[in-house]
CSV table of C-alpha atoms in Angstrom, one decimal:
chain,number,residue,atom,x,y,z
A,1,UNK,CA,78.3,49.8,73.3
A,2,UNK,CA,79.0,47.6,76.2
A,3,UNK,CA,80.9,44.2,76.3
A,4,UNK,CA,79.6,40.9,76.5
A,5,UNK,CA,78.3,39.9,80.2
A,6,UNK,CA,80.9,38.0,82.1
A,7,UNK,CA,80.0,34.4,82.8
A,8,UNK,CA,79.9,33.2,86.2
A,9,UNK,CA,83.7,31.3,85.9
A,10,UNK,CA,84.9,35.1,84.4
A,11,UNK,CA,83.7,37.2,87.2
A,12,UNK,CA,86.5,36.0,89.6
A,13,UNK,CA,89.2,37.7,86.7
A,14,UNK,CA,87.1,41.0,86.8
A,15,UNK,CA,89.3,43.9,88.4
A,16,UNK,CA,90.2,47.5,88.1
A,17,UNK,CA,89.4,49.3,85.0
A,18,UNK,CA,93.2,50.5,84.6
A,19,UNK,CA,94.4,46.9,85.3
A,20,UNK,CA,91.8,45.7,82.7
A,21,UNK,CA,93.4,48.6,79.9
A,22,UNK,CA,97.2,46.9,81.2
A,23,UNK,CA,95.9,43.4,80.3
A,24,UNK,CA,94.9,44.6,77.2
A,25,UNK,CA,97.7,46.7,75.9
A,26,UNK,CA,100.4,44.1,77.5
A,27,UNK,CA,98.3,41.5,75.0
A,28,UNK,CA,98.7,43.6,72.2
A,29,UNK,CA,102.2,44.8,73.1
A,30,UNK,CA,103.0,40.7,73.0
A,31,UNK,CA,101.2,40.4,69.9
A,32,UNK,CA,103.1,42.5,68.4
A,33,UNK,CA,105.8,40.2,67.3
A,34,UNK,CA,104.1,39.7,64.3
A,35,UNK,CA,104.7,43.2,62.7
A,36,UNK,CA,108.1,42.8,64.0
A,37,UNK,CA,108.5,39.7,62.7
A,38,UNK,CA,107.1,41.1,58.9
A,39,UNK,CA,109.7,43.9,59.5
A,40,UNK,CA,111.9,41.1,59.7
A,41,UNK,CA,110.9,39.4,56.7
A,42,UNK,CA,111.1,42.2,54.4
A,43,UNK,CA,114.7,43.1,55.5
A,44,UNK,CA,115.7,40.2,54.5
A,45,UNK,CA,113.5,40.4,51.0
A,46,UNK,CA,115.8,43.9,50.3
A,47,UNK,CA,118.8,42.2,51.5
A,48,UNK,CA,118.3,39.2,48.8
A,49,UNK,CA,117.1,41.9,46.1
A,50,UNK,CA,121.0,43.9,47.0
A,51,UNK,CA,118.7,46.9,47.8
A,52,UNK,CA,120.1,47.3,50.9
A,53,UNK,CA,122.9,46.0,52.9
A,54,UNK,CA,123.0,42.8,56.0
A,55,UNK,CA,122.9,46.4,58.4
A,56,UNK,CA,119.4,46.8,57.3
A,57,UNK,CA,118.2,42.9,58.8
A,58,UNK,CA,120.6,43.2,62.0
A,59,UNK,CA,119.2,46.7,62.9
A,60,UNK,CA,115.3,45.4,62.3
A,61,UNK,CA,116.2,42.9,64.7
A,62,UNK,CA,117.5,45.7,67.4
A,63,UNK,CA,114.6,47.5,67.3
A,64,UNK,CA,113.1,45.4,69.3
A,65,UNK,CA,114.3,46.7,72.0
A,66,UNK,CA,112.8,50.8,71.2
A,67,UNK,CA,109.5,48.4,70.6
A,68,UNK,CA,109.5,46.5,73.9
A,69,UNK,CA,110.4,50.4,75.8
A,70,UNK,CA,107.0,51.4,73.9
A,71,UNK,CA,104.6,48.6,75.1
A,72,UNK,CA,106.6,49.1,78.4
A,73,UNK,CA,105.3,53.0,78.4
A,74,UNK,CA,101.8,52.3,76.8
A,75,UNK,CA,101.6,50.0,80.0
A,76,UNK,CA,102.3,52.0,82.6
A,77,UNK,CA,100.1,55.0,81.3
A,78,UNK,CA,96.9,52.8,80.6
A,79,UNK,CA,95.3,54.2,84.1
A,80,UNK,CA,95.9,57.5,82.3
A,81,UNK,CA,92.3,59.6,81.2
A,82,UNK,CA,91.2,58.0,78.0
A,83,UNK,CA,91.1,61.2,76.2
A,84,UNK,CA,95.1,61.3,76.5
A,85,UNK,CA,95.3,57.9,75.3
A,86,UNK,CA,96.3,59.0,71.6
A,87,UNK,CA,99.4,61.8,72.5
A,88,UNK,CA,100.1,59.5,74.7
A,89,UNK,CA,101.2,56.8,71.8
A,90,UNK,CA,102.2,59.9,69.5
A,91,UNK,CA,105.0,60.1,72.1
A,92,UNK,CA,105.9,56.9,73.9
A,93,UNK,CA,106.0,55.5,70.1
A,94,UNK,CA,108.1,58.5,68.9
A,95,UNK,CA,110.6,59.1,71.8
A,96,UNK,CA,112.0,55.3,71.9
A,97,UNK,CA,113.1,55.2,68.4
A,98,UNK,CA,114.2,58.8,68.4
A,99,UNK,CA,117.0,57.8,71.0
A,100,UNK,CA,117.7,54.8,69.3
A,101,UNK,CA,120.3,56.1,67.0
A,102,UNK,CA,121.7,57.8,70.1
A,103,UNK,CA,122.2,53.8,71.5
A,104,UNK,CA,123.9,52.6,68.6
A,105,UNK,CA,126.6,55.6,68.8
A,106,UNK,CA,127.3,55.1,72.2
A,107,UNK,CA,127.9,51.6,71.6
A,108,UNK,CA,129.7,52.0,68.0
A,109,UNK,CA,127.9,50.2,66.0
A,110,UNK,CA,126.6,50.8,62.5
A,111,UNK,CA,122.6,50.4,61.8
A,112,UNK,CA,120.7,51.5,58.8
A,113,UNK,CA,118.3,54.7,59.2
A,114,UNK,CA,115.6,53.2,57.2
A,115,UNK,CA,115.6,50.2,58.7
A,116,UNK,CA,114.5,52.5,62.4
A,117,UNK,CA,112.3,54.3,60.0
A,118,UNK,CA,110.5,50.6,59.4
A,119,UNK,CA,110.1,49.6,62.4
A,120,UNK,CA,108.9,52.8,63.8
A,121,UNK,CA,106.2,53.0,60.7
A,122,UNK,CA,105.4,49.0,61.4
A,123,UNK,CA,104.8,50.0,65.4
A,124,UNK,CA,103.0,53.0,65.1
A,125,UNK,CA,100.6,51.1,63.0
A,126,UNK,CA,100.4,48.0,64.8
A,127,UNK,CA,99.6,50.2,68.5
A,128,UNK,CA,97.3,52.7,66.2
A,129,UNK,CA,95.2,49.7,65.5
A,130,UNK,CA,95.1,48.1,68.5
A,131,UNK,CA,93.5,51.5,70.1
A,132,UNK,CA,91.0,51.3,66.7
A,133,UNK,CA,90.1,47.7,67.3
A,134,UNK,CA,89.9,48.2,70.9
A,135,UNK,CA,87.7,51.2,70.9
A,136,UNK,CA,84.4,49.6,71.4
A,137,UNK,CA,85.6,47.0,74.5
A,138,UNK,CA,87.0,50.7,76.1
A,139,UNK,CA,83.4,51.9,76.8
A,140,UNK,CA,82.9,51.0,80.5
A,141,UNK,CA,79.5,50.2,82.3
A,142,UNK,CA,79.2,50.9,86.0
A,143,UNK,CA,76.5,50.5,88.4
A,144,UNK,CA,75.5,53.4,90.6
A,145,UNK,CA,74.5,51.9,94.4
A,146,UNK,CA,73.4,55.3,95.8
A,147,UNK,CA,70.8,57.8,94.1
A,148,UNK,CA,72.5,60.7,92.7
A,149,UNK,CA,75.6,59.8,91.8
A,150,UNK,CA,75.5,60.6,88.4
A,151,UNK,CA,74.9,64.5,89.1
A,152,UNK,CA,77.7,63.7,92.1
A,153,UNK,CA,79.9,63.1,89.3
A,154,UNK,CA,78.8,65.7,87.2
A,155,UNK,CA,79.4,68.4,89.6
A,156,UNK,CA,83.4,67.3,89.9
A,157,UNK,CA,84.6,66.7,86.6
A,158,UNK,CA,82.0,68.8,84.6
A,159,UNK,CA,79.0,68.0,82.2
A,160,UNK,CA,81.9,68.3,78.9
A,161,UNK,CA,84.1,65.7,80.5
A,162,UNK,CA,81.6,63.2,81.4
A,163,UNK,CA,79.7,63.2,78.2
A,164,UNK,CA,83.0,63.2,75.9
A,165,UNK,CA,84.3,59.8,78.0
A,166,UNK,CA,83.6,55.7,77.2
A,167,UNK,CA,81.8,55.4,80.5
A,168,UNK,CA,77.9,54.5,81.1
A,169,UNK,CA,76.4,55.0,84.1
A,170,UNK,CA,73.4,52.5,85.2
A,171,UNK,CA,71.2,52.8,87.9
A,172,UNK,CA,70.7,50.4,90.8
A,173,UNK,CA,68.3,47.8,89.7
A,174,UNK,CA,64.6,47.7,91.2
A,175,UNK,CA,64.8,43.7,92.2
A,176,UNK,CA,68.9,44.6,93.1
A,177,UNK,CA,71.6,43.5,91.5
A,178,UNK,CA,71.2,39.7,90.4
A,179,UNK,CA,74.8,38.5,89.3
A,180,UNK,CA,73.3,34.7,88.6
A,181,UNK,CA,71.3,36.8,85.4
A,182,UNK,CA,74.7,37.6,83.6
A,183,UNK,CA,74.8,41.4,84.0
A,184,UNK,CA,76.5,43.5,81.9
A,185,UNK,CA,78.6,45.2,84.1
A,186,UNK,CA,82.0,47.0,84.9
A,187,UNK,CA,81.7,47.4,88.6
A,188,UNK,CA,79.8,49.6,91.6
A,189,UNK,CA,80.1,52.8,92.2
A,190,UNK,CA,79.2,53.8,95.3
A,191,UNK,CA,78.7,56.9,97.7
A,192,UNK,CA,81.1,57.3,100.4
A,193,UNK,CA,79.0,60.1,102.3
A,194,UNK,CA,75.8,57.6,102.6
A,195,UNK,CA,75.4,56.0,106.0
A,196,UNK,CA,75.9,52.7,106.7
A,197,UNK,CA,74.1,50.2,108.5
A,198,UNK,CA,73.5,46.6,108.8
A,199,UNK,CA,71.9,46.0,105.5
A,200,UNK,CA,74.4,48.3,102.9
A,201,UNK,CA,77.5,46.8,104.8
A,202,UNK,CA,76.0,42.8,103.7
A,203,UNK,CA,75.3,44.4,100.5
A,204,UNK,CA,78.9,45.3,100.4
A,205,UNK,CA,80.6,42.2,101.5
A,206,UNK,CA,78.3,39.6,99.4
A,207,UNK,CA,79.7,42.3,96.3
A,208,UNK,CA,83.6,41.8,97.5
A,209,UNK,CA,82.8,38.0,98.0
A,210,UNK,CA,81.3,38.0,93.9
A,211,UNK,CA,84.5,40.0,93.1
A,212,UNK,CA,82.4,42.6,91.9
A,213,UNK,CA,84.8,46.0,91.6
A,214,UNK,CA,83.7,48.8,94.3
A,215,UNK,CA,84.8,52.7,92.9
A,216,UNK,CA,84.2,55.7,94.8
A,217,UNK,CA,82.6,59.0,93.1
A,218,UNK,CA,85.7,60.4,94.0
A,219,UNK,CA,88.2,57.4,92.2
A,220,UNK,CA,85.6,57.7,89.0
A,221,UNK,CA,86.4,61.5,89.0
A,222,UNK,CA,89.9,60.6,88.9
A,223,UNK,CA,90.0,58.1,86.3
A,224,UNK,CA,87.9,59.9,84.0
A,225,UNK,CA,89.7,63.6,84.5
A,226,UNK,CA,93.2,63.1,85.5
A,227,UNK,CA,92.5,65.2,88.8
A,228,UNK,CA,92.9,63.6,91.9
A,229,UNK,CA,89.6,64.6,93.8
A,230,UNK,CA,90.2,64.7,97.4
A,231,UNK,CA,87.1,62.9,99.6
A,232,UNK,CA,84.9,65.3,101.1
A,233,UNK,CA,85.3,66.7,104.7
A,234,UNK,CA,88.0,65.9,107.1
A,235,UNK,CA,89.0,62.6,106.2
A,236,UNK,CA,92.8,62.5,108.4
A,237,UNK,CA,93.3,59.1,107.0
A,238,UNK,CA,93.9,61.1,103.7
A,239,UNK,CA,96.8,60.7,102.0
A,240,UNK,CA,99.0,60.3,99.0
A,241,UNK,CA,102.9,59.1,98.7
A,242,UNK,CA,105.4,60.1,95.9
A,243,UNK,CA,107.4,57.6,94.1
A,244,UNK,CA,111.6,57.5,95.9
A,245,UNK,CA,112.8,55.3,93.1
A,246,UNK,CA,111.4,57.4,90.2
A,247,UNK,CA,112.4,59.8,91.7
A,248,UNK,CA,116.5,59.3,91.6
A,249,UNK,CA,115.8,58.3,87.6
A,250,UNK,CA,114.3,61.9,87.6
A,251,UNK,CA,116.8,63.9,89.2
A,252,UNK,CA,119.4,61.9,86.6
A,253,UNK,CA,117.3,62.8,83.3
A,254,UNK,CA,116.7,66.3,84.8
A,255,UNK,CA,120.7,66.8,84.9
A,256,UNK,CA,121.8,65.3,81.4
A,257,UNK,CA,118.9,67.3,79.9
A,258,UNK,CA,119.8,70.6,81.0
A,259,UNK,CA,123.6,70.0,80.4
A,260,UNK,CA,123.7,68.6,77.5
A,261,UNK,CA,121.7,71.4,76.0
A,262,UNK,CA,123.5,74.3,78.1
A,263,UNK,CA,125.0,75.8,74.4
A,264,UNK,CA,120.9,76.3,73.7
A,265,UNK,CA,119.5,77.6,76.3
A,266,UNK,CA,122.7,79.8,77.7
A,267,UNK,CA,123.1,81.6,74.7
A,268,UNK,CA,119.0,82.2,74.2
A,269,UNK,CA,119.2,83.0,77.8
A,270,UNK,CA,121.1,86.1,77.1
A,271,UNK,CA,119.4,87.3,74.1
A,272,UNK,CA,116.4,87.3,76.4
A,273,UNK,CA,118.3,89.1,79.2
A,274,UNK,CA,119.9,91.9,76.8
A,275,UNK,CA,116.0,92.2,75.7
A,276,UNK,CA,114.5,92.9,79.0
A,277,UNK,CA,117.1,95.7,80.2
A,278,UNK,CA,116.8,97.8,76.7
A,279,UNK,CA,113.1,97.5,77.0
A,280,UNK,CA,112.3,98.6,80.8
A,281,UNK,CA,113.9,100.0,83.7
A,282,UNK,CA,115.1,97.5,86.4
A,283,UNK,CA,117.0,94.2,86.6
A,284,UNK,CA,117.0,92.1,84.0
A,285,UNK,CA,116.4,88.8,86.8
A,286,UNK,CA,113.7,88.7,89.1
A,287,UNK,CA,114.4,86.5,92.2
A,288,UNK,CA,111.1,85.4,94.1
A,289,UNK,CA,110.7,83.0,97.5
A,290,UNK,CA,109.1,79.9,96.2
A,291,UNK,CA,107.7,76.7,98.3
A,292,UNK,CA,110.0,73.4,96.8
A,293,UNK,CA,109.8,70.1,97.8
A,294,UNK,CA,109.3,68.9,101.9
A,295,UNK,CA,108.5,72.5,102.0
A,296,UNK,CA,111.7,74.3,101.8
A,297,UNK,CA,111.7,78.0,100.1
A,298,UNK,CA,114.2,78.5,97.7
A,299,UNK,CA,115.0,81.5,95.3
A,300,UNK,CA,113.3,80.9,92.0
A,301,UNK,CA,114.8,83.1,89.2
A,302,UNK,CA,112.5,84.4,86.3
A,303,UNK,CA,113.7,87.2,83.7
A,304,UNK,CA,111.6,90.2,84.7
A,305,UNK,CA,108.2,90.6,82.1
A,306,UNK,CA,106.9,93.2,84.5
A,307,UNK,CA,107.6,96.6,85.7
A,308,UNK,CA,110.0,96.8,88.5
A,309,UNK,CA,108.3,97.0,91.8
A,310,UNK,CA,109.7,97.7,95.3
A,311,UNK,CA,110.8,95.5,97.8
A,312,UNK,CA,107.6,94.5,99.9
A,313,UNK,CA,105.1,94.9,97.1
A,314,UNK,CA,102.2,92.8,97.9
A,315,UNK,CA,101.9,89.7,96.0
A,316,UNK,CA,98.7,88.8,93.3
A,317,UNK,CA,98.4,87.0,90.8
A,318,UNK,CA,98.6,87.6,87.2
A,319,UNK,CA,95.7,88.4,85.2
A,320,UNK,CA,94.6,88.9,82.0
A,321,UNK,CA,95.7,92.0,79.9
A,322,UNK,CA,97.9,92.8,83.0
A,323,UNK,CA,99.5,96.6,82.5
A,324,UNK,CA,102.5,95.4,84.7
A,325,UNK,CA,103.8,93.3,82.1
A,326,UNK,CA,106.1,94.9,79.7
A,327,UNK,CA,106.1,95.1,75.8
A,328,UNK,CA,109.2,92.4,76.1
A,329,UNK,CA,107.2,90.4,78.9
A,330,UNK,CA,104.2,89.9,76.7
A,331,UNK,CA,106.4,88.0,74.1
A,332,UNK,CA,108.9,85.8,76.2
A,333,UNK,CA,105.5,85.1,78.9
A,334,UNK,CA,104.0,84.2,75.2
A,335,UNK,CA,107.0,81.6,74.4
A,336,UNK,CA,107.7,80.8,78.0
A,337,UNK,CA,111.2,82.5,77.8
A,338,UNK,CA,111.1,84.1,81.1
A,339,UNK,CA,111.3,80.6,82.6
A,340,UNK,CA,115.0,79.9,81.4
A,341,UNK,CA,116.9,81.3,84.4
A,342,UNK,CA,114.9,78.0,86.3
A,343,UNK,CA,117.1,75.7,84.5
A,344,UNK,CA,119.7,76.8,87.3
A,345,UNK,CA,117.5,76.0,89.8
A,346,UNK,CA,117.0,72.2,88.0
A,347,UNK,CA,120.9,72.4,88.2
A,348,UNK,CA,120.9,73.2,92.0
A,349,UNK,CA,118.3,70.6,92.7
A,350,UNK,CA,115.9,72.8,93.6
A,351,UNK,CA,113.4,72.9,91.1
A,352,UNK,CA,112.8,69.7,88.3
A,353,UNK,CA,112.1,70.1,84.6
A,354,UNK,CA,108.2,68.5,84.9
A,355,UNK,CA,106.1,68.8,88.5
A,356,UNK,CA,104.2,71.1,90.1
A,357,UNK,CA,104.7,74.7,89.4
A,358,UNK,CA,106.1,76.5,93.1
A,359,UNK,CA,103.8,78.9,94.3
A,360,UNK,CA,105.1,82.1,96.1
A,361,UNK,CA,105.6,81.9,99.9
A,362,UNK,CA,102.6,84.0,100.6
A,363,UNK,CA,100.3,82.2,98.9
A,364,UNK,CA,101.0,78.7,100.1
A,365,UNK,CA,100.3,79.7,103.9
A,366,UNK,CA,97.0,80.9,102.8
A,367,UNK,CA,96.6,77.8,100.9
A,368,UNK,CA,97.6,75.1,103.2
A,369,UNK,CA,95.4,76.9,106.0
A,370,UNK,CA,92.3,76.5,103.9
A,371,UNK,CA,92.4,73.6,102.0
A,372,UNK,CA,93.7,70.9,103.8
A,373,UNK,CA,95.7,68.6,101.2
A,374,UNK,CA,97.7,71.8,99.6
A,375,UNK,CA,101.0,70.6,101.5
A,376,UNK,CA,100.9,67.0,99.6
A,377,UNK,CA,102.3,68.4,96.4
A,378,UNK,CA,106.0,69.1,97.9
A,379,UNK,CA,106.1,65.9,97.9
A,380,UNK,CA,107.6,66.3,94.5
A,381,UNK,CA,110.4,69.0,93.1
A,382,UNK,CA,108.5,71.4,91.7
A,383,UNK,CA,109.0,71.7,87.8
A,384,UNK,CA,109.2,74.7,84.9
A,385,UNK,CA,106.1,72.6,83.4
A,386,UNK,CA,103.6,70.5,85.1
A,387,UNK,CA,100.3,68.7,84.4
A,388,UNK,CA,97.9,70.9,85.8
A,389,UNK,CA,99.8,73.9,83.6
A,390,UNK,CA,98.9,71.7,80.3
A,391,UNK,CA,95.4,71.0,81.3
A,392,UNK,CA,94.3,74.0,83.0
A,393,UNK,CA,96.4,76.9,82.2
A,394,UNK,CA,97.2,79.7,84.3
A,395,UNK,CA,95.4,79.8,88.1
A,396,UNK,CA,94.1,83.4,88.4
A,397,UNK,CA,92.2,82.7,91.3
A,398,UNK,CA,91.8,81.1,94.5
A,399,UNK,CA,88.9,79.3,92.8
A,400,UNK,CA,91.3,78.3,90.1
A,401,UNK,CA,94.2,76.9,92.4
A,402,UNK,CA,91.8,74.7,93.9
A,403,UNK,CA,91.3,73.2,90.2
A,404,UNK,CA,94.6,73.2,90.0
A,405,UNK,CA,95.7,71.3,93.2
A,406,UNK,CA,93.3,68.7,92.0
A,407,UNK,CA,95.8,68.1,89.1
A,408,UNK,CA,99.2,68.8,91.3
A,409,UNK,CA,97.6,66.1,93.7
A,410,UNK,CA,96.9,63.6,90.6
A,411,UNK,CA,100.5,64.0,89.2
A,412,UNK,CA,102.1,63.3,92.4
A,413,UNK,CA,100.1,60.3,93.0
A,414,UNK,CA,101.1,59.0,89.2
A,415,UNK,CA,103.9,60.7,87.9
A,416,UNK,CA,106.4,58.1,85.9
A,417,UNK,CA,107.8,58.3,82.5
A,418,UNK,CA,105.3,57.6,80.8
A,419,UNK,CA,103.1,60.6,82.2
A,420,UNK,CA,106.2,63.1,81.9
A,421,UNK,CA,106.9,62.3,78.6
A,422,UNK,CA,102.8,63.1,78.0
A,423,UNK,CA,103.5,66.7,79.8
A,424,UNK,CA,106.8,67.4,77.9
A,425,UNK,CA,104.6,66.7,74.4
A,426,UNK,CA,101.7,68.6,75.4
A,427,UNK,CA,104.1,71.6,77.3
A,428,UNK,CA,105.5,71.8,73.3
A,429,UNK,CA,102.1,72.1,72.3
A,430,UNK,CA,101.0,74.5,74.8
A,431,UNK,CA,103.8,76.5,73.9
A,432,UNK,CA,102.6,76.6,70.3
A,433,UNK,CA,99.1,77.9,70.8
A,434,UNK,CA,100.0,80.0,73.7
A,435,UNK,CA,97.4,78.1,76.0
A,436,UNK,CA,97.4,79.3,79.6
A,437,UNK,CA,99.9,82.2,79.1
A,438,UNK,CA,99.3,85.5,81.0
């Protein structure tokens, strides 16, 4: 199912496909006073009927604001991969009115419960069908310029992915691609590796001048798997930025978190450690060089889940069924326990809660000598959970860290609320099943 063929007066609107999902959500975010205004509406209705008291109407009213943050976070994670799109309003919808309480006891105010409980209901519903109704005018139809890009595309993000997303792939048209005739179209995709000469490059700018939308194979990958697919060959102009801004706003949620909930995690912390010294010989903390961010090592602390090994043992990675790990490190590597000591290192400033996971100094000077973007993701603090660790799992190989840099690259080109809130939901889910865990 494709949408109806732009007109020649629409085609100078046409743009990304992410800014085309953010002029849709922000629509529906805006119509949304509507169930707000119902909310409303029925607050009073209980008021009148003495069900409830005037707190009920007045808090209604304030939740605008927990609905606004919502629209706000569905917004800036529209460019996400559509198959994230629903925990992605499971959480932005759930974590505003969660804190909302939290607001109106730091500012002293009384608020009725049920009244947050109305217009969380009311917004879930109103954004749930907005994603139903929206459904069919999500399938996107691009035109392919180059032969082979479809198998192109294949090979990067897999068979599973490509069939499972809202995307059609046409090929280039036999007579070319005749805007005049109303087609039904998304944009061009085109191959980067192809040669130019005179001919493509007129093709090209005539497609610019029609504001037709030009994606690489490499941006379609992107979009469509949340890894960031790096062009192929030596391309030095090559790069990715992280975000300074976001950045200080991380650092501040990074410090309340872990100190407000230092009762928690101290007192598990030495349950765990008391656990680990009865069961096996050796320390109780294991203390490893990691890579952080600009590049700087910094001692990462873990409790211990394997045997204790020498000084100079030769590092490799975890695999399945491992006999180093101990009958204690099965179960806290199973729950993520042994990661607890890193909340020290979130307090130091070394590590963050969400980013990419630091690999051990060894391995990143392998890395970065063979794969030539691996030093892009210290751009960020390296975190206890990440998005390549909730989509892929545990890297067990160098095969597998190349997957996984492909994910560390994508989160450092996008990370913002919205997509940490997304890891933290998914990390609880991961914990849950055990995904990943070795």
């Amino acid at each position: 199912m494709s949408r109806s063929a732009p007109t020649v007066a629409e085609r100078s609107s046409l743009a990304s496909l992410t800014a085309h999902r953010q002029g849709i959500q922000l629509a529906w975010s805006l119509a949304g006073a509507l169930p707000l205004l119902l909310g409303y509406l029925i607050a009073l209705g209980l008021e009148h009927a003495d069900w409830v008291t005037h707190q009920f109407p007045q808090t209604v009213l304030w939740c605008a604001l927990p609905y606004l943050l919502t629209g706000h976070l569905l917004y800036r994670g529209a460019g996400l991969p559509s198959a994230e799109r629903r925990s992605l309003l499971v959480v932005t919808t759930a974590v505003p009115f969660l804190l909302t309480p939290l607001g109106f006891a730091l500012l002293q105010q009384p608020y009725s419960r049920g009244a947050v409980l109305l217009v969380y209901g009311l917004s879930t519903a109103w954004y749930l069908l907005g994603m139903w109704l929206h459904r069919e005018r999500s399938m996107q139809r691009l035109v392919c310029l180059d032969p082979g890009i479809a198998q192109k595309l294949q090979a990067l993000v897999g068979a599973e992915c490509l069939q499972r997303q809202p995307i059609l792939l046409e090929p280039w048209p036999a007579g070319g691609l005749v805007l005049d005739q109303g087609w039904q179209f998304d944009g061009v995709v085109l191959d980067r590796q192809v040669q130019a000469d005179a001919a493509r490059t007129q093709l090209l700018s005539q497609l610019k001048l029609d504001h037709v939308r030009l994606y690489s194979i490499e941006s379609v990958a992107e979009m469509l798997s949340g890894r960031k697919v790096s062009p192929a060959g030596q391309d030095e102009l090559w790069q990715i930025d992280g975000n300074p801004a976001y950045d200080v706003a991380k650092r501040c949620i990074d410090l309340v978190a872990v100190l407000l909930t230092v009762p928690l995690w101290l007192s598990l912390s030495l349950v765990v450690g008391l656990a680990v010294k009865l069961d096996s010989p050796g320390p109780a903390l294991f203390r490893q060089q990691r890579v952080g961010r600009n590049g700087r090592s910094f001692c990462l602390l873990k409790f211990r889940s394997m045997v204790h090994q020498g000084a100079g043992t030769p590092a490799r990675f975890a695999q399945r069924g491992d006999d180093r790990i101990t009958r204690v490190g099965r179960v806290i590597r199973r729950w993520r326990l042994d990661e607890l000591p890193q909340l020290w290192n979130v307090l130091g400033g070394e590590m963050s809660l969400i980013g990419p996971r630091p690999e051990q100094t060894q391995f990143v000077q392998g890395f970065a000598s063979r794969i030539a973007a691996y030093p892009y993701r210290h751009l960020v603090r390296p975190g206890l959970t990440g998005w390549a660790q909730v989509q892929q799992g545990y890297a067990g190989s160098e095969e597998e860290t190349v997957v996984k840099l492909s994910y560390d690259l994508y989160y450092v080109a996008h990370y913002s609320v919205a997509l940490d809130l997304l890891i933290a939901y998914k990390t609880v889910r991961t914990i849950l099943t055990g995904f990943g865990s070795r």
